[in-house]
Tab-separated table of C-alpha atoms and ligand atoms in Angstrom:
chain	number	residue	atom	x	y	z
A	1	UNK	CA	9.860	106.379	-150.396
A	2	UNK	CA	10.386	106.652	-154.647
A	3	UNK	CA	7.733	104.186	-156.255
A	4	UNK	CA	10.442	102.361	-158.022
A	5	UNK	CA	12.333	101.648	-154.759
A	6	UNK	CA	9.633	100.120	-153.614
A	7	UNK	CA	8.313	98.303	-156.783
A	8	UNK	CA	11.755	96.550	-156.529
A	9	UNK	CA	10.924	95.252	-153.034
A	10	UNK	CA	8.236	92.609	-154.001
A	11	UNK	CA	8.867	89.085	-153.596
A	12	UNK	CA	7.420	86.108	-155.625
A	13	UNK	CA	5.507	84.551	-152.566
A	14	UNK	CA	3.042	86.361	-150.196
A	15	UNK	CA	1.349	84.262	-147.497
A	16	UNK	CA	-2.485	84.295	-147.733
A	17	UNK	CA	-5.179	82.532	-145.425
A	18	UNK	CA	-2.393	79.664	-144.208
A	19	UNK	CA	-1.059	79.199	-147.548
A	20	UNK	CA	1.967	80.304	-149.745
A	21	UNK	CA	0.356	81.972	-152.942
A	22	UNK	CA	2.215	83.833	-155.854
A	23	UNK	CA	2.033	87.630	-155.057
A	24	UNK	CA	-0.831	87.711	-157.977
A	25	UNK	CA	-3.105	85.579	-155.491
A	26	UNK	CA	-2.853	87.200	-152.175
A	27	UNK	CA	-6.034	89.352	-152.636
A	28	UNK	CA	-9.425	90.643	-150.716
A	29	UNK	CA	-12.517	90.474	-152.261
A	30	UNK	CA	-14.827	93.908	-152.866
A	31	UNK	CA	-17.320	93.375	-150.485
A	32	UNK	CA	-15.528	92.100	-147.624
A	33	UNK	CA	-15.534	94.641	-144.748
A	34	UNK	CA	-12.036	94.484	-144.455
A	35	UNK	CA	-12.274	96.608	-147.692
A	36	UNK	CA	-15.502	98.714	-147.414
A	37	UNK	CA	-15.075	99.472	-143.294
A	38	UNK	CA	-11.241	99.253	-142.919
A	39	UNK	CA	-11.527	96.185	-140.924
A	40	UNK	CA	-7.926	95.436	-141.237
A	41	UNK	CA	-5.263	95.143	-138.284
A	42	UNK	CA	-1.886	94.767	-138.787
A	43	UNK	CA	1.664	94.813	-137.389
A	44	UNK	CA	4.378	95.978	-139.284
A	45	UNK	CA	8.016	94.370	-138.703
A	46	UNK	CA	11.116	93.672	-140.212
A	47	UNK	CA	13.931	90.781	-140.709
A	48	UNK	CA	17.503	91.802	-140.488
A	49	UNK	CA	19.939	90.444	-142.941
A	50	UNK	CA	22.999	89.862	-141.022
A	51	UNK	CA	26.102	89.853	-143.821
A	52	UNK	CA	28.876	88.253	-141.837
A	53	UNK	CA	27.191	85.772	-140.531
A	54	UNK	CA	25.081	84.915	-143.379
A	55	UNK	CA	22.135	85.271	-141.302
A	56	UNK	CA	18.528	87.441	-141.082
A	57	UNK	CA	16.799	87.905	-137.804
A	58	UNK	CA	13.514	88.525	-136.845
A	59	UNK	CA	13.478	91.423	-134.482
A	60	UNK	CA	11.284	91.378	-131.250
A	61	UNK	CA	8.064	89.009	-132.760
A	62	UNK	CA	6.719	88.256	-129.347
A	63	UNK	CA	5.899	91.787	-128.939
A	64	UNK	CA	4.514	92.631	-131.961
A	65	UNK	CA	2.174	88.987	-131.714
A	66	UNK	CA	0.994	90.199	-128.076
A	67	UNK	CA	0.097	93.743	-129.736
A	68	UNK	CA	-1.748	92.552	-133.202
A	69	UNK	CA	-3.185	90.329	-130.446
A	70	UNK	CA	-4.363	93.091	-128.334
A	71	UNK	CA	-5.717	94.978	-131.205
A	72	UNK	CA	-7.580	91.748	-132.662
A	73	UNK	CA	-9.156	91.489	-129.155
A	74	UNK	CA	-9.834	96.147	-129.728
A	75	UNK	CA	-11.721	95.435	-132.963
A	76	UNK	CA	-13.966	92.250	-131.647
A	77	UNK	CA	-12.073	90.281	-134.064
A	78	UNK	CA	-12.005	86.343	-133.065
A	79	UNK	CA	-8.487	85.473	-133.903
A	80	UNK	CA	-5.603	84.868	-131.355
A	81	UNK	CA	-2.423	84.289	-133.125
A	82	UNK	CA	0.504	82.492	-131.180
A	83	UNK	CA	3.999	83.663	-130.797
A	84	UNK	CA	5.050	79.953	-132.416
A	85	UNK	CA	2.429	80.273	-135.648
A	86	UNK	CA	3.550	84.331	-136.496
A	87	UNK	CA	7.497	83.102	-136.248
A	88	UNK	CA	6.784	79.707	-138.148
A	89	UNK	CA	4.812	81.384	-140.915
A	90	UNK	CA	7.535	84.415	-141.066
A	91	UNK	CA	10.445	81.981	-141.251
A	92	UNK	CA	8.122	79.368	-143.760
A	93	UNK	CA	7.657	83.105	-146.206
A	94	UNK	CA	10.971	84.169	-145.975
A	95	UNK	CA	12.875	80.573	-146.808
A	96	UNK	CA	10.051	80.378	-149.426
A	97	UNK	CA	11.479	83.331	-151.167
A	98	UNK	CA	15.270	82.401	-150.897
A	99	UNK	CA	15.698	86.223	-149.294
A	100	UNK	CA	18.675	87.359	-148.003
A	101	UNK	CA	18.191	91.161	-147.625
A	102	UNK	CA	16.779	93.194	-144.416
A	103	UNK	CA	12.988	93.000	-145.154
A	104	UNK	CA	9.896	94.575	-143.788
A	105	UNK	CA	6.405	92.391	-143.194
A	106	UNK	CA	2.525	92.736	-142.941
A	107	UNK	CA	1.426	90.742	-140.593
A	108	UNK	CA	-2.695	91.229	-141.214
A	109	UNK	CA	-6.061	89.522	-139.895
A	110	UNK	CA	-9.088	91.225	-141.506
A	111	UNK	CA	-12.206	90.699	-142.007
A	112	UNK	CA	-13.050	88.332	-144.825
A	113	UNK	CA	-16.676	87.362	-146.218
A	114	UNK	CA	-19.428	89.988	-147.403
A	115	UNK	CA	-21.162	90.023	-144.067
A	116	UNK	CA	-22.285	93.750	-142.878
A	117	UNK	CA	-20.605	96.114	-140.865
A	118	UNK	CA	-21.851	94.258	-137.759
A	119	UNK	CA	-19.666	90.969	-138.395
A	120	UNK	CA	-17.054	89.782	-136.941
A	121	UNK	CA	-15.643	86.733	-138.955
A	122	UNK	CA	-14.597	84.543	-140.619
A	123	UNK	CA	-11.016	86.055	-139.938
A	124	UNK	CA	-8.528	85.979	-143.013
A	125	UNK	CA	-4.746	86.434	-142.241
A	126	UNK	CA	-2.251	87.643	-144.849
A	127	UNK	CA	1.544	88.441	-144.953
A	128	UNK	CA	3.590	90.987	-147.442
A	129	UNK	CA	6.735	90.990	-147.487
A	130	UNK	CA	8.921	93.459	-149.341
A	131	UNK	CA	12.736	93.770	-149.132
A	132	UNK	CA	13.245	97.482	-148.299
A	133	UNK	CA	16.253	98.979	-146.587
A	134	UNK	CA	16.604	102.833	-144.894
A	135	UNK	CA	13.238	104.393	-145.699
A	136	UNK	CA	14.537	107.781	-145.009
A	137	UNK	CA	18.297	109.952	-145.522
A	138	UNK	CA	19.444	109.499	-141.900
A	139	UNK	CA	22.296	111.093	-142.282
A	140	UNK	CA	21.004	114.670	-142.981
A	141	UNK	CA	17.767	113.875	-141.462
A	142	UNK	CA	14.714	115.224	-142.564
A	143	UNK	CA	12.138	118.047	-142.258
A	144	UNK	CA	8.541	118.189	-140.361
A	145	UNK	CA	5.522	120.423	-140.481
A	146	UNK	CA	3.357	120.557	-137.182
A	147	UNK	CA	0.091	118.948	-138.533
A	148	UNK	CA	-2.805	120.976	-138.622
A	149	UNK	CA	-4.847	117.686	-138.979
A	150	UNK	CA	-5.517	115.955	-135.506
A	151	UNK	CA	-4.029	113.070	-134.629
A	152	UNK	CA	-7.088	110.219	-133.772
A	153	UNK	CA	-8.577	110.185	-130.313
A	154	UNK	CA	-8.488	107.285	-128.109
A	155	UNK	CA	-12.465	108.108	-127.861
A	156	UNK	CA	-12.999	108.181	-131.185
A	157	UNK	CA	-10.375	105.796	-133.520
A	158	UNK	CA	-8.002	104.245	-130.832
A	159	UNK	CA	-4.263	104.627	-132.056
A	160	UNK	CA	-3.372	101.614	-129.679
A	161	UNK	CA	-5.028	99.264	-132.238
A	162	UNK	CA	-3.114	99.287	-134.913
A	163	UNK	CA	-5.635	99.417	-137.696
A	164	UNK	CA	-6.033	100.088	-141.148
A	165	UNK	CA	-8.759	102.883	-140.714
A	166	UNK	CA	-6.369	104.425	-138.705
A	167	UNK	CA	-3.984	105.220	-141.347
A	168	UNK	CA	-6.618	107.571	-143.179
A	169	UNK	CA	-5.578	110.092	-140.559
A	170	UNK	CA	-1.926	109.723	-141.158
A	171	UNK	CA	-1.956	110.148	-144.407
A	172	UNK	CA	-3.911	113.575	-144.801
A	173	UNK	CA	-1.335	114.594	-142.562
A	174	UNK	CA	1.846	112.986	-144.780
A	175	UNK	CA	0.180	114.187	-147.678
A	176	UNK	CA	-0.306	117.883	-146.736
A	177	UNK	CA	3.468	117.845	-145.193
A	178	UNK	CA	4.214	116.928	-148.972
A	179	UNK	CA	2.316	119.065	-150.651
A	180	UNK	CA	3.740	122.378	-148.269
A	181	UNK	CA	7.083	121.025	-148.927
A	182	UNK	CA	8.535	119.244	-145.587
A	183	UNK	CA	9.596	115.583	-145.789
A	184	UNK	CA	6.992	114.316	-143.070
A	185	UNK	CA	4.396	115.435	-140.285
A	186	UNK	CA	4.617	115.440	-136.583
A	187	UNK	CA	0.543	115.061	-135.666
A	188	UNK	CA	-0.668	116.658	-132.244
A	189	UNK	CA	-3.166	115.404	-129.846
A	190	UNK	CA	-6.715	117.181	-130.365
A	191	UNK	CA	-5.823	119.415	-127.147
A	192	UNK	CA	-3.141	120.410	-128.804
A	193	UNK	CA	0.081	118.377	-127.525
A	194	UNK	CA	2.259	116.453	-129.337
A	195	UNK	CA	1.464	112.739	-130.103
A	196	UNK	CA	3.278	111.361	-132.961
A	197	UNK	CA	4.562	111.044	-136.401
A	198	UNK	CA	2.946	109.715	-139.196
A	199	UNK	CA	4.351	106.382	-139.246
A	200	UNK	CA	6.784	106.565	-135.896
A	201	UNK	CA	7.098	107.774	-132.359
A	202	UNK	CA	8.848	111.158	-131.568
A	203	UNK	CA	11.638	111.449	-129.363
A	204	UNK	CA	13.135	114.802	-128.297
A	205	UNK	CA	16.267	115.567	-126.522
A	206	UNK	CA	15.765	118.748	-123.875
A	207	UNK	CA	18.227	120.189	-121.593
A	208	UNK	CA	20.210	116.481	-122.438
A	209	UNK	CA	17.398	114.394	-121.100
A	210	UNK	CA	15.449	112.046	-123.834
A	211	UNK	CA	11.501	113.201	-123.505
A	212	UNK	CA	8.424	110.951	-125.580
A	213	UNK	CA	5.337	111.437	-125.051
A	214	UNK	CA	3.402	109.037	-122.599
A	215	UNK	CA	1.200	106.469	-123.897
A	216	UNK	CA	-1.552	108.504	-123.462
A	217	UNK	CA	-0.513	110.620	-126.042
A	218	UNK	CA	-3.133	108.869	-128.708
A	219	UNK	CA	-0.038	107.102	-129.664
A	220	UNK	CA	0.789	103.493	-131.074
A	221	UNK	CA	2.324	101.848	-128.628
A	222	UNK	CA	5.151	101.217	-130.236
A	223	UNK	CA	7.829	98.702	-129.141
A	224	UNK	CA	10.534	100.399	-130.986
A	225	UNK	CA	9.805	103.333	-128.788
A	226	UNK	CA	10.109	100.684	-125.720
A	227	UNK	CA	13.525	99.635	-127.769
A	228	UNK	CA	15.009	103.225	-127.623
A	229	UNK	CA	13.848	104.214	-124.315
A	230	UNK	CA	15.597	100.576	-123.160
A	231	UNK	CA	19.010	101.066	-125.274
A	232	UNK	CA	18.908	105.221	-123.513
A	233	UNK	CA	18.780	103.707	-119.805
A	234	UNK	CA	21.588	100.556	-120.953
A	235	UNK	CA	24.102	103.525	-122.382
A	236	UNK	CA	23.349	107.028	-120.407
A	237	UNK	CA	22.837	105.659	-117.088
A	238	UNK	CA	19.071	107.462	-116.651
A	239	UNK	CA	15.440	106.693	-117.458
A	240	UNK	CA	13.908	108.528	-120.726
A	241	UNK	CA	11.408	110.857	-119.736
A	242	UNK	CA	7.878	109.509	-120.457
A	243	UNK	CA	5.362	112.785	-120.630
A	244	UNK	CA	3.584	115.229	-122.471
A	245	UNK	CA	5.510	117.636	-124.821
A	246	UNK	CA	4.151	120.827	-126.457
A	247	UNK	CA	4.810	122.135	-129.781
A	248	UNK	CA	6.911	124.686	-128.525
A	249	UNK	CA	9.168	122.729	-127.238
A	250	UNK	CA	9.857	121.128	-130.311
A	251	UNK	CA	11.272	124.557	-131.720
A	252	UNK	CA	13.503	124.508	-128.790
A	253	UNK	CA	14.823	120.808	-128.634
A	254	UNK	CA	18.708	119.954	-128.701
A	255	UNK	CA	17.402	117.097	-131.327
A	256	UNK	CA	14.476	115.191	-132.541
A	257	UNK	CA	13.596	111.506	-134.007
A	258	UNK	CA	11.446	109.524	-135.096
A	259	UNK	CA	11.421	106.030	-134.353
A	260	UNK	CA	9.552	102.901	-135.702
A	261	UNK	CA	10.082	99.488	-137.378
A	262	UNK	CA	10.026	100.227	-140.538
A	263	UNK	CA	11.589	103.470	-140.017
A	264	UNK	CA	14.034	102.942	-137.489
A	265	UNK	CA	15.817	105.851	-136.267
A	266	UNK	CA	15.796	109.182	-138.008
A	267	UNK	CA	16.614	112.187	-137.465
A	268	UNK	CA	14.387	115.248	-137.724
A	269	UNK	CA	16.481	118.489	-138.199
A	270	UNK	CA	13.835	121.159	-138.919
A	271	UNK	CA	9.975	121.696	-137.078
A	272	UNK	CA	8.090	124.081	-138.916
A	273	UNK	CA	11.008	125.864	-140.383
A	274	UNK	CA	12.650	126.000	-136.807
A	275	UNK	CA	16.296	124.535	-137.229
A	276	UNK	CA	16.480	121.880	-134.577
A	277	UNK	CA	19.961	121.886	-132.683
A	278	UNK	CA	22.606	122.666	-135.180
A	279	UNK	CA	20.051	121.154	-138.002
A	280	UNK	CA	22.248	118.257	-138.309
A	281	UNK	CA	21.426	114.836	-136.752
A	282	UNK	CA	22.790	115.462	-132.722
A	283	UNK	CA	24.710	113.476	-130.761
A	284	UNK	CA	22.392	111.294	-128.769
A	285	UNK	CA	20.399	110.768	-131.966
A	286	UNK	CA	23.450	109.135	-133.707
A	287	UNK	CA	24.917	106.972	-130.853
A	288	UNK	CA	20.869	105.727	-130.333
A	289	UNK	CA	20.794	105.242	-134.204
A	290	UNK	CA	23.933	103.577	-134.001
A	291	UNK	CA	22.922	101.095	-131.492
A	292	UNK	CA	19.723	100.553	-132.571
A	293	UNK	CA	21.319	99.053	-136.145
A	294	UNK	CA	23.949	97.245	-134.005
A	295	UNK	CA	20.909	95.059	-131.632
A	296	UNK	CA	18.373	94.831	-134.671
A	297	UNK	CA	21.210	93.368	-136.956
A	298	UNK	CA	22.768	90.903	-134.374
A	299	UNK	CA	26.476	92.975	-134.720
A	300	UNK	CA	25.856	93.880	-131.268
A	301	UNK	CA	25.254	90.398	-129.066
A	302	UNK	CA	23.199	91.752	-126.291
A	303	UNK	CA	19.545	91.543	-126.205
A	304	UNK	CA	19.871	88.334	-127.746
A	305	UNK	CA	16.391	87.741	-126.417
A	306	UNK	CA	15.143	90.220	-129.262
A	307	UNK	CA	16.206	88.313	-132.367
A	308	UNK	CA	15.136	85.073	-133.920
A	309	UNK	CA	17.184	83.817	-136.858
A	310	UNK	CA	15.465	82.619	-139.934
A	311	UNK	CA	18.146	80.831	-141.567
A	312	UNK	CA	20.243	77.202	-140.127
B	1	PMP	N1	3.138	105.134	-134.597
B	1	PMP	C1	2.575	104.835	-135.776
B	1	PMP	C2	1.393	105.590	-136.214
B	1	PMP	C3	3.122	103.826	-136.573
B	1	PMP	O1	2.570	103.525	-137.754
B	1	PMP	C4	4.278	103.144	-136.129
B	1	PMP	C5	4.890	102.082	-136.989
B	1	PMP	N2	4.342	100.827	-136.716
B	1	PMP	C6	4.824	103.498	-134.893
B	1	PMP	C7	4.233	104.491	-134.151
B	1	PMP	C8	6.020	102.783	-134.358
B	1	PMP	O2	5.639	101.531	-133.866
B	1	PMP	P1	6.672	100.327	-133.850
B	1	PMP	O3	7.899	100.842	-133.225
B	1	PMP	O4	6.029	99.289	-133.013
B	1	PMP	O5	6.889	99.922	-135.249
């Protein structure tokens, strides 16, 4: 993501402690521990802008309310946020800032005051949101190292909580991809099998099967993973495989992707300097990228039950 793409994603209106502020307002004091300790969780979503019908939905809220839920409950946190107050203060933003582009959000509770690490409230609750389209060149896909930075252990910095903290970890692991040359990282487990992308889920395709690797992978939990694995049932007739993968395997895959909100669906045609498939995005890649745009953007009708729209 260029600097200036994203500079020209900021809207005039954030949403900050149950009010709309100008952008300049929305910010966390120095000696909260949301700042010193990390104590920050988050989910990260997006609104769809739908051209025809002059329309932006809201894809899958529910689920990403009952996981910054979860991870409020992880962290000791004492906030529960309904499904009704995250849509109403998503739809309140968005109308606030007349936008009519697909967007991605923040949705964050952290820990406000300057109590010590021991605290846990008073509970602030803030929402970005930036207009930002395709993160990534989906259509010659991009190319991953094999980190040699761990991914976090549930025993140690639980990926299912989505957490600021935990981001540290991905981003030694971005960064060093970076610096070696390759677009992004692919992180492994700390016994040594593979558990994620930086900022996505991994799917592989092996022997014409879809493979991810089970939740107990030290993954997030992610419900665009649950999306994918849903759409490859609806359209190929057979269940996703839901295990552990090694690194070797990765070398050897028909074709790779990562998924995730704000990424959506991309393709990954090079591990390590491996070419994956024909290193161009593969077939079940592009019909699962295609149909993933389709259901998130309301062209396709079904899973109706997924989208909320923002606008009439
Ligand atoms: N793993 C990590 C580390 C992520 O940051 C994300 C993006 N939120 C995902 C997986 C994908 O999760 P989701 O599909 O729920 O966005």
């Amino acid at each position: 993501m260029k600097p200036d793409t994203w500079k020209r994603g900021r809207v005039n209106y954030l949403f900050f402690n149950n009010e709309i502020v100008p952008y300049e307002q929305a910010v966390v004091h120095v000696t909260t521990p949301a700042y010193r300790y990390g104590a920050m969780v988050f989910e990260g979503l997006r609104g769809y802008w739908n051209d025809e019908e002059e329309q932006m939905y809201l894809f899958r809220v529910p689920e990403h309310c009952r996981r910054l839920n979860q991870s409020l409950k992880m962290t000791r946190m004492d906030l529960t946020v309904t499904v009704e107050e995250m849509t109403g203060n998503l739809i309140r933003l968005i109308r606030k800032n007349e936008i009519r582009e697909t967007i991605h959000f923040i949705y964050s509770a952290f820990l406000d005051g300057d109590g010590p690490m021991s605290s846990t409230g008073p509970i602030g609750t803030a929402i970005e949101i930036r207009k930002l389209g395709r993160m990534f060149d989906i259509e010659n896909g991009i190319r991953c190292s094999t980190s040699s930075w761990r991914r976090n252990t549930d025993d140690a910095s639980p990926m299912r909580i989505k957490s600021a903290a935990n981001y540290q970890n991905s981003r030694f692991a971005l960064l060093q991809a970076k610096q070696d040359g390759y677009d992004n990282a692919i992180l492994l487990t700390a016994s040594g099998k593979v558990s994620e992308g930086t900022g996505a889920c991994l799917c592989m395709v092996r022997d014409g099967r879809l493979v991810t690797p089970s939740i107990t992978s030290d993954i997030l939990e992610s419900i665009t993973r649950d999306t994918i694995i849903t759409l490859y049932r609806e359209q190929f007739d057979t269940n996703a495989a839901e295990r552990s993968i090694d690194r070797t395997e990765l070398y050897v895959a028909d074709e790779i992707f990562f998924c995730g909100s704000g990424y959506e669906v991309v393709p990954i045609v090079n591990v390590d300097g491996f070419s994956i498939g024909r290193g161009t995005p593969g077939e079940v890649t592009r019909q699962l990228m295609e149909s993933y745009r389709a259901v998130v953007t309301g062209k396709n009708s079904d899973h109706a039950e997924w989208r909320i729209s923002v606008y009439g």
